[in-house]
Amino acid sequence: RFWSMKVLSMGYMLVLPCYFHGVLGGMALFCLGHFTCGEVLATMFIVNHVIEGVSFGKKGESLGSKNNLEFRPTTVSGSTPMEQTRSDAKKAAAGGKLKDVPYNDWAAVQCQTSVNWSPGSYFWNHFSGGLSHQIEHHLFPSICHTNYVYIQDIVEKTCLEYGVPYQSEPSLFVAYKKMLSHLKFLGNEKKVA
Protein backbone atom coordinates (compact mmCIF):
# COMPACT_ATOMS: atom_id res chain seq x y z
CA ARG A 1 0.00 0.00 0.00
CA PHE A 2 2.85 2.41 0.87
CA TRP A 3 4.49 2.20 -2.55
CA SER A 4 1.19 2.30 -4.43
CA MET A 5 0.28 5.57 -2.66
CA LYS A 6 3.72 7.00 -3.52
CA VAL A 7 3.24 6.12 -7.19
CA LEU A 8 -0.32 7.51 -7.21
CA SER A 9 0.81 10.74 -5.51
CA MET A 10 3.69 11.28 -7.93
CA GLY A 11 1.31 10.57 -10.80
CA TYR A 12 -1.18 13.30 -9.98
CA MET A 13 1.40 15.76 -8.61
CA LEU A 14 4.10 15.44 -11.25
CA VAL A 15 3.20 13.22 -14.20
CA LEU A 16 -0.21 14.77 -14.98
CA PRO A 17 1.06 18.38 -14.85
CA CYS A 18 4.01 17.41 -17.09
CA TYR A 19 1.64 15.68 -19.52
CA PHE A 20 -0.73 18.67 -19.79
CA HIS A 21 1.79 21.54 -19.49
CA GLY A 22 5.02 20.04 -20.79
CA VAL A 23 7.97 18.89 -18.70
CA LEU A 24 9.19 22.39 -17.85
CA GLY A 25 5.70 23.71 -17.04
CA GLY A 26 4.82 20.60 -15.04
CA MET A 27 8.02 20.80 -13.00
CA ALA A 28 7.42 24.53 -12.40
CA LEU A 29 3.86 23.85 -11.14
CA PHE A 30 5.14 21.01 -8.94
CA CYS A 31 7.79 23.28 -7.37
CA LEU A 32 5.41 26.23 -7.01
CA GLY A 33 2.78 24.06 -5.32
CA HIS A 34 5.25 22.58 -2.85
CA PHE A 35 6.84 25.95 -2.12
CA THR A 36 3.43 27.54 -1.47
CA CYS A 37 2.20 24.71 0.75
CA GLY A 38 5.50 24.68 2.65
CA GLU A 39 5.35 28.42 3.32
CA VAL A 40 1.73 28.29 4.46
CA LEU A 41 2.49 25.39 6.82
CA ALA A 42 5.65 27.06 8.18
CA THR A 43 3.70 30.29 8.79
CA MET A 44 1.04 28.44 10.75
CA PHE A 45 3.65 26.63 12.85
CA ILE A 46 5.93 29.56 13.69
CA VAL A 47 3.21 31.88 15.01
CA ASN A 48 2.33 29.27 17.64
CA HIS A 49 5.70 29.32 19.41
CA VAL A 50 7.81 32.31 18.30
CA ILE A 51 5.76 35.36 19.23
CA GLU A 52 5.71 38.20 21.76
CA GLY A 53 4.75 37.05 25.23
CA VAL A 54 5.34 33.33 24.83
CA SER A 55 7.60 31.68 27.40
CA PHE A 56 10.61 29.49 26.70
CA GLY A 57 12.57 26.97 28.74
CA LYS A 58 16.27 27.65 29.16
CA LYS A 59 18.94 25.10 28.38
CA GLY A 60 20.27 23.41 31.47
CA GLU A 61 17.47 24.55 33.80
CA SER A 62 15.66 21.85 35.67
CA LEU A 63 14.08 21.10 39.00
CA GLY A 64 16.85 20.97 41.55
CA SER A 65 19.18 23.37 39.71
CA LYS A 66 20.86 26.35 41.44
CA ASN A 67 19.50 26.95 44.94
CA ASN A 68 16.94 24.20 44.35
CA LEU A 69 14.61 26.61 42.47
CA GLU A 70 11.84 25.13 40.36
CA PHE A 71 12.09 25.50 36.59
CA ARG A 72 10.10 28.52 35.36
CA PRO A 73 9.54 29.15 31.66
CA THR A 74 10.30 32.81 30.97
CA THR A 75 9.89 35.23 28.09
CA VAL A 76 12.97 36.53 26.27
CA SER A 77 12.79 39.64 28.47
CA GLY A 78 13.10 37.42 31.56
CA SER A 79 9.56 37.79 32.90
CA THR A 80 7.40 34.88 33.98
CA PRO A 81 3.83 35.53 32.75
CA MET A 82 2.49 32.88 35.11
CA GLU A 83 3.38 35.09 38.09
CA GLN A 84 0.95 37.77 36.83
CA THR A 85 -1.82 35.32 35.89
CA ARG A 86 -1.48 33.63 39.31
CA SER A 87 -1.81 36.99 41.04
CA ASP A 88 -4.91 37.84 38.97
CA ALA A 89 -6.47 34.43 39.67
CA LYS A 90 -5.86 34.77 43.43
CA LYS A 91 -7.67 38.13 43.42
CA ALA A 92 -10.62 36.61 41.53
CA ALA A 93 -10.78 33.42 43.63
CA ALA A 94 -13.19 33.14 46.52
CA GLY A 95 -11.32 34.06 49.69
CA GLY A 96 -8.09 34.59 47.78
CA LYS A 97 -7.41 30.83 47.86
CA LEU A 98 -5.93 29.28 44.72
CA LYS A 99 -4.78 25.74 44.14
CA ASP A 100 -1.03 25.98 43.67
CA VAL A 101 -0.01 24.82 40.19
CA PRO A 102 3.79 24.48 39.89
CA TYR A 103 5.45 26.56 37.18
CA ASN A 104 6.98 23.37 35.80
CA ASP A 105 3.73 21.39 35.74
CA TRP A 106 3.53 19.60 32.37
CA ALA A 107 0.15 21.09 31.39
CA ALA A 108 1.13 24.57 32.62
CA VAL A 109 4.32 24.45 30.54
CA GLN A 110 2.28 23.50 27.44
CA CYS A 111 0.10 26.57 27.97
CA GLN A 112 3.03 28.89 28.71
CA THR A 113 4.99 27.90 25.60
CA SER A 114 2.17 27.91 23.02
CA VAL A 115 -0.14 30.51 21.48
CA ASN A 116 -3.53 30.14 19.79
CA TRP A 117 -4.81 32.32 16.98
CA SER A 118 -8.37 32.73 15.67
CA PRO A 119 -9.75 30.69 18.59
CA GLY A 120 -13.16 29.19 18.02
CA SER A 121 -13.01 29.66 14.24
CA TYR A 122 -14.21 26.54 12.44
CA PHE A 123 -12.68 27.78 9.17
CA TRP A 124 -9.16 28.41 10.51
CA ASN A 125 -9.26 25.27 12.64
CA HIS A 126 -10.07 23.18 9.56
CA PHE A 127 -7.76 25.07 7.18
CA SER A 128 -4.80 24.80 9.59
CA GLY A 129 -5.48 21.22 10.62
CA GLY A 130 -5.91 22.34 14.23
CA LEU A 131 -2.76 24.48 14.38
CA SER A 132 -4.86 27.54 15.24
CA HIS A 133 -5.64 25.81 18.56
CA GLN A 134 -2.04 24.97 19.49
CA ILE A 135 -2.61 24.97 23.26
CA GLU A 136 -5.41 22.41 22.97
CA HIS A 137 -3.27 20.38 20.55
CA HIS A 138 -0.42 20.24 23.08
CA LEU A 139 -2.73 19.36 25.95
CA PHE A 140 -4.80 16.78 24.07
CA PRO A 141 -2.68 15.46 21.18
CA SER A 142 -4.73 12.30 20.73
CA ILE A 143 -8.11 13.90 20.01
CA CYS A 144 -9.18 14.90 16.52
CA HIS A 145 -8.51 18.56 15.71
CA THR A 146 -12.15 19.11 14.76
CA ASN A 147 -12.96 18.98 18.49
CA TYR A 148 -10.57 21.79 19.49
CA VAL A 149 -13.17 24.52 18.83
CA TYR A 150 -15.50 22.79 21.32
CA ILE A 151 -12.97 22.47 24.15
CA GLN A 152 -11.19 25.82 23.67
CA ASP A 153 -13.51 27.77 26.01
CA ILE A 154 -13.21 25.11 28.72
CA VAL A 155 -9.39 25.09 28.51
CA GLU A 156 -9.24 28.90 28.60
CA LYS A 157 -11.57 29.12 31.64
CA THR A 158 -9.61 26.39 33.45
CA CYS A 159 -6.34 28.26 32.82
CA LEU A 160 -7.90 31.45 34.17
CA GLU A 161 -9.21 29.61 37.24
CA TYR A 162 -5.79 28.13 38.08
CA GLY A 163 -3.68 31.16 37.13
CA VAL A 164 -2.03 29.59 34.09
CA PRO A 165 -1.30 31.88 31.11
CA TYR A 166 -3.48 31.33 28.06
CA GLN A 167 -2.22 33.46 25.18
CA SER A 168 -4.53 33.83 22.22
CA GLU A 169 -4.45 36.21 19.27
CA PRO A 170 -7.63 37.28 17.45
CA SER A 171 -6.39 36.29 13.98
CA LEU A 172 -3.53 34.72 12.05
CA PHE A 173 -2.63 38.16 10.73
CA VAL A 174 -2.31 39.70 14.21
CA ALA A 175 -0.25 36.69 15.34
CA TYR A 176 1.95 36.96 12.24
CA LYS A 177 2.54 40.67 12.86
CA LYS A 178 3.50 39.97 16.49
CA MET A 179 5.77 37.14 15.35
CA LEU A 180 7.59 39.45 12.91
CA SER A 181 7.95 42.06 15.65
CA HIS A 182 9.34 39.43 18.00
CA LEU A 183 11.82 38.16 15.39
CA LYS A 184 12.97 41.75 14.80
CA PHE A 185 13.46 42.19 18.54
CA LEU A 186 15.46 38.95 18.72
CA GLY A 187 17.58 40.02 15.74
CA ASN A 188 18.39 43.37 17.34
CA GLU A 189 19.09 42.01 20.81
CA LYS A 190 22.61 42.76 22.03
CA LYS A 191 24.75 39.65 22.14
CA VAL A 192 26.45 38.82 25.42
CA ALA A 193 29.91 37.29 25.05
Short mmCIF file of N, CA, C and O in Angstrom, two decimals, residues 4-52:
data_model
loop_
_atom_site.label_atom_id
_atom_site.label_comp_id
_atom_site.label_asym_id
_atom_site.label_seq_id
_atom_site.Cartn_x
_atom_site.Cartn_y
_atom_site.Cartn_z
N SER A 4 2.26 1.95 -3.49
CA SER A 4 1.19 2.30 -4.43
C SER A 4 0.72 3.74 -4.20
O SER A 4 0.42 4.46 -5.16
N MET A 5 0.67 4.18 -2.94
CA MET A 5 0.28 5.57 -2.66
C MET A 5 1.35 6.55 -3.13
O MET A 5 1.04 7.63 -3.61
N LYS A 6 2.63 6.15 -3.02
CA LYS A 6 3.72 7.00 -3.52
C LYS A 6 3.61 7.16 -5.03
O LYS A 6 3.73 8.27 -5.57
N VAL A 7 3.37 6.07 -5.74
CA VAL A 7 3.24 6.12 -7.19
C VAL A 7 2.03 6.95 -7.59
O VAL A 7 2.11 7.80 -8.49
N LEU A 8 0.90 6.75 -6.91
CA LEU A 8 -0.32 7.51 -7.21
C LEU A 8 -0.09 9.01 -6.95
O LEU A 8 -0.47 9.85 -7.78
N SER A 9 0.54 9.34 -5.84
CA SER A 9 0.81 10.74 -5.51
C SER A 9 1.71 11.39 -6.56
O SER A 9 1.45 12.51 -7.00
N MET A 10 2.79 10.72 -6.92
CA MET A 10 3.69 11.28 -7.93
C MET A 10 2.98 11.41 -9.27
O MET A 10 3.25 12.32 -10.04
N GLY A 11 2.07 10.51 -9.55
CA GLY A 11 1.31 10.57 -10.80
C GLY A 11 0.48 11.83 -10.91
O GLY A 11 0.54 12.56 -11.90
N TYR A 12 -0.31 12.11 -9.88
CA TYR A 12 -1.18 13.30 -9.98
C TYR A 12 -0.43 14.59 -9.69
O TYR A 12 -0.83 15.66 -10.14
N MET A 13 0.68 14.53 -8.92
CA MET A 13 1.40 15.76 -8.61
C MET A 13 2.45 16.13 -9.64
O MET A 13 2.75 17.31 -9.82
N LEU A 14 3.01 15.14 -10.34
CA LEU A 14 4.10 15.44 -11.25
C LEU A 14 3.84 14.99 -12.68
O LEU A 14 3.99 15.77 -13.62
N VAL A 15 3.39 13.76 -12.85
CA VAL A 15 3.20 13.22 -14.20
C VAL A 15 2.07 13.93 -14.95
O VAL A 15 2.25 14.36 -16.09
N LEU A 16 0.92 14.09 -14.31
CA LEU A 16 -0.21 14.77 -14.98
C LEU A 16 0.12 16.22 -15.35
O LEU A 16 -0.14 16.63 -16.49
N PRO A 17 0.69 17.03 -14.44
CA PRO A 17 1.06 18.38 -14.85
C PRO A 17 2.07 18.41 -16.00
O PRO A 17 1.97 19.25 -16.89
N CYS A 18 3.03 17.48 -15.99
CA CYS A 18 4.01 17.41 -17.09
C CYS A 18 3.34 17.01 -18.40
O CYS A 18 3.70 17.51 -19.47
N TYR A 19 2.36 16.13 -18.32
CA TYR A 19 1.64 15.68 -19.52
C TYR A 19 0.84 16.84 -20.13
O TYR A 19 0.85 17.04 -21.34
N PHE A 20 0.13 17.61 -19.29
CA PHE A 20 -0.73 18.67 -19.79
C PHE A 20 -0.01 20.00 -20.04
O PHE A 20 -0.47 20.80 -20.84
N HIS A 21 1.11 20.25 -19.36
CA HIS A 21 1.79 21.54 -19.49
C HIS A 21 3.23 21.42 -19.96
O HIS A 21 3.97 22.40 -19.93
N GLY A 22 3.64 20.25 -20.38
CA GLY A 22 5.02 20.04 -20.79
C GLY A 22 5.90 19.80 -19.58
O GLY A 22 5.52 20.10 -18.45
N VAL A 23 7.09 19.24 -19.81
CA VAL A 23 7.97 18.89 -18.70
C VAL A 23 8.37 20.12 -17.89
O VAL A 23 8.29 20.11 -16.66
N LEU A 24 8.77 21.18 -18.56
CA LEU A 24 9.19 22.39 -17.85
C LEU A 24 8.03 23.03 -17.07
O LEU A 24 8.17 23.39 -15.90
N GLY A 25 6.88 23.14 -17.70
CA GLY A 25 5.70 23.71 -17.04
C GLY A 25 5.22 22.85 -15.89
O GLY A 25 4.84 23.36 -14.83
N GLY A 26 5.24 21.53 -16.10
CA GLY A 26 4.82 20.60 -15.04
C GLY A 26 5.74 20.66 -13.83
O GLY A 26 5.28 20.66 -12.69
N MET A 27 7.04 20.71 -14.09
CA MET A 27 8.02 20.80 -13.00
C MET A 27 7.86 22.14 -12.26
O MET A 27 7.96 22.19 -11.03
N ALA A 28 7.60 23.22 -13.02
CA ALA A 28 7.42 24.53 -12.40
C ALA A 28 6.18 24.53 -11.50
O ALA A 28 6.22 25.06 -10.38
N LEU A 29 5.08 23.94 -11.96
CA LEU A 29 3.86 23.85 -11.14
C LEU A 29 4.09 22.99 -9.90
O LEU A 29 3.61 23.33 -8.81
N PHE A 30 4.81 21.90 -10.07
CA PHE A 30 5.14 21.01 -8.94
C PHE A 30 5.92 21.79 -7.88
O PHE A 30 5.59 21.75 -6.70
N CYS A 31 6.96 22.51 -8.30
CA CYS A 31 7.79 23.28 -7.37
C CYS A 31 7.00 24.42 -6.74
O CYS A 31 7.10 24.65 -5.52
N LEU A 32 6.21 25.13 -7.53
CA LEU A 32 5.41 26.23 -7.01
C LEU A 32 4.40 25.74 -5.96
O LEU A 32 4.23 26.35 -4.91
N GLY A 33 3.75 24.63 -6.25
CA GLY A 33 2.78 24.06 -5.32
C GLY A 33 3.42 23.66 -4.00
O GLY A 33 2.89 23.95 -2.92
N HIS A 34 4.57 23.00 -4.07
CA HIS A 34 5.25 22.58 -2.85
C HIS A 34 5.82 23.77 -2.07
O HIS A 34 5.77 23.79 -0.84
N PHE A 35 6.34 24.75 -2.78
CA PHE A 35 6.84 25.95 -2.12
C PHE A 35 5.70 26.68 -1.39
O PHE A 35 5.83 27.05 -0.22
N THR A 36 4.58 26.85 -2.06
CA THR A 36 3.43 27.54 -1.47
C THR A 36 2.90 26.80 -0.25
O THR A 36 2.69 27.39 0.81
N CYS A 37 2.70 25.50 -0.38
CA CYS A 37 2.20 24.71 0.75
C CYS A 37 3.19 24.72 1.91
O CYS A 37 2.79 24.81 3.07
N GLY A 38 4.48 24.64 1.61
CA GLY A 38 5.50 24.68 2.65
C GLY A 38 5.50 26.00 3.40
O GLY A 38 5.62 26.03 4.63
N GLU A 39 5.37 27.11 2.67
CA GLU A 39 5.35 28.42 3.32
C GLU A 39 4.11 28.60 4.18
O GLU A 39 4.19 29.15 5.28
N VAL A 40 2.97 28.17 3.69
CA VAL A 40 1.73 28.29 4.46
C VAL A 40 1.85 27.47 5.75
O VAL A 40 1.51 27.95 6.85
N LEU A 41 2.34 26.25 5.65
CA LEU A 41 2.49 25.39 6.82
C LEU A 41 3.50 25.97 7.80
O LEU A 41 3.26 26.02 9.02
N ALA A 42 4.63 26.46 7.31
CA ALA A 42 5.65 27.06 8.18
C ALA A 42 5.09 28.29 8.89
O ALA A 42 5.36 28.50 10.08
N THR A 43 4.31 29.09 8.19
CA THR A 43 3.70 30.29 8.79
C THR A 43 2.78 29.89 9.93
O THR A 43 2.80 30.50 11.00
N MET A 44 1.98 28.86 9.72
CA MET A 44 1.04 28.44 10.75
C MET A 44 1.74 27.81 11.95
O MET A 44 1.23 27.86 13.06
N PHE A 45 2.90 27.21 11.74
CA PHE A 45 3.65 26.63 12.85
C PHE A 45 4.40 27.70 13.66
O PHE A 45 4.38 27.67 14.88
N ILE A 46 5.06 28.62 12.98
CA ILE A 46 5.93 29.56 13.69
C ILE A 46 5.16 30.52 14.58
O ILE A 46 5.63 30.87 15.66
N VAL A 47 3.96 30.93 14.18
CA VAL A 47 3.21 31.88 15.01
C VAL A 47 2.70 31.26 16.30
O VAL A 47 2.26 31.97 17.20
N ASN A 48 2.79 29.94 16.43
CA ASN A 48 2.33 29.27 17.64
C ASN A 48 3.38 29.24 18.75
O ASN A 48 3.04 29.00 19.90
N HIS A 49 4.65 29.46 18.40
CA HIS A 49 5.70 29.32 19.41
C HIS A 49 6.70 30.47 19.43
O HIS A 49 7.41 30.63 20.41
N VAL A 50 6.83 31.22 18.36
CA VAL A 50 7.81 32.31 18.30
C VAL A 50 7.04 33.61 18.13
O VAL A 50 6.80 34.05 17.01
N ILE A 51 6.63 34.19 19.26
CA ILE A 51 5.76 35.36 19.23
C ILE A 51 5.92 36.12 20.55
O ILE A 51 6.32 35.53 21.57
N GLU A 52 5.63 37.39 20.54
CA GLU A 52 5.71 38.20 21.76
C GLU A 52 4.90 37.57 22.88
O GLU A 52 3.77 37.15 22.67
#
